[in-house]
Coordinates of C-alpha atoms in Angstrom, one line a residue:
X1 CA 4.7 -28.4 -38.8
X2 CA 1.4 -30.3 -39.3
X3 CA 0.8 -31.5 -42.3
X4 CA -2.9 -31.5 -43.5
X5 CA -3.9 -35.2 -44.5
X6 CA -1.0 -36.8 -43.3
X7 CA 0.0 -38.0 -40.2
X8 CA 2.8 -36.4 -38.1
X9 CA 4.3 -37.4 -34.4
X10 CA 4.1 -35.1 -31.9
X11 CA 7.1 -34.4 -30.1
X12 CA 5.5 -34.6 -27.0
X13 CA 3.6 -38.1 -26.8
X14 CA 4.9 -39.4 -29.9
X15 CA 1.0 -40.0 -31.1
X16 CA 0.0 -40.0 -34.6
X17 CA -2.6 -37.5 -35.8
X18 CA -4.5 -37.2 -38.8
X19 CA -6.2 -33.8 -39.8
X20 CA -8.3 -33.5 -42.6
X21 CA -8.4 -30.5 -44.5
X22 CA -12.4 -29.7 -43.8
X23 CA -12.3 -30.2 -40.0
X24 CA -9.2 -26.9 -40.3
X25 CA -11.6 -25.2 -42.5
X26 CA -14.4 -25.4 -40.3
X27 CA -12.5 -24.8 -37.3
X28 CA -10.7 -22.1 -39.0
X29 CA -14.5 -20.6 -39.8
X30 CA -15.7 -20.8 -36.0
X31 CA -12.5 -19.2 -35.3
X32 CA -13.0 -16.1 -37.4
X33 CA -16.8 -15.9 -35.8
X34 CA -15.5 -16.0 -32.8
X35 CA -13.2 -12.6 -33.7
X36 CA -16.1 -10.8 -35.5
X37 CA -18.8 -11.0 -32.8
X38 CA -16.0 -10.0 -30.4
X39 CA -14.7 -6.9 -32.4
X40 CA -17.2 -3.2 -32.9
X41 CA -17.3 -3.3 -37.5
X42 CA -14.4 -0.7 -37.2
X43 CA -12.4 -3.1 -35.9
X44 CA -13.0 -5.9 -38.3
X45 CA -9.6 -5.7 -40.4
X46 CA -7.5 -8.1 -41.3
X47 CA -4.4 -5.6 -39.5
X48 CA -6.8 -6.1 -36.3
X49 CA -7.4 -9.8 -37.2
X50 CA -3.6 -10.6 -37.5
X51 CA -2.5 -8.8 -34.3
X52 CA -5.2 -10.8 -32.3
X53 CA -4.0 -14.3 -34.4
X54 CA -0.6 -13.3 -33.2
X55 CA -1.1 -12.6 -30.0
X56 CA -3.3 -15.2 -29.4
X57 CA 0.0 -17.8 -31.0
X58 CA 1.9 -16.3 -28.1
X59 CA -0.6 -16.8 -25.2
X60 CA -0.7 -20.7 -26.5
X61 CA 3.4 -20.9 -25.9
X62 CA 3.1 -19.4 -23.1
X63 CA 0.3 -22.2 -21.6
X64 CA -0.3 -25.6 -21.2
X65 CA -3.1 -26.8 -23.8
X66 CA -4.5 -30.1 -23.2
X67 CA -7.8 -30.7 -25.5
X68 CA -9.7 -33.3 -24.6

């Protein structure tokens, strides 16, 4: 579980990473723009939203994610 403002270890590489709460708001922000200018108005619900959040947790499982 990450921790906003705090550091945690990641399992993986045992690195420390800081998060601040404004850089998860932001990104958070883009990330809801992102699922607007995708979707017709209809669409925009948060039923919609949640289906596509979840689906989207799966498909990040189910890959390798290396940001850079």
């Amino acid at each position: 579980m990450v921790k906003i403002l705090e550091d945690f270890k990641d399992a993986y590489t045992s690195k420390e990473t800081v998060l601040k709460k404004s850089d998860i708001s932001k990104i958070c922000n883009k990330v809801v723009d992102a699922v607007k200018n995708e979707l017709p108005e209809e669409a925009q619900t948060i039923e919609v939203f949640n289906y596509i959040l979840e689906e989207s947790k799966k498909m990040l499982h189910s890959k390798t994610v290396k940001l850079e």
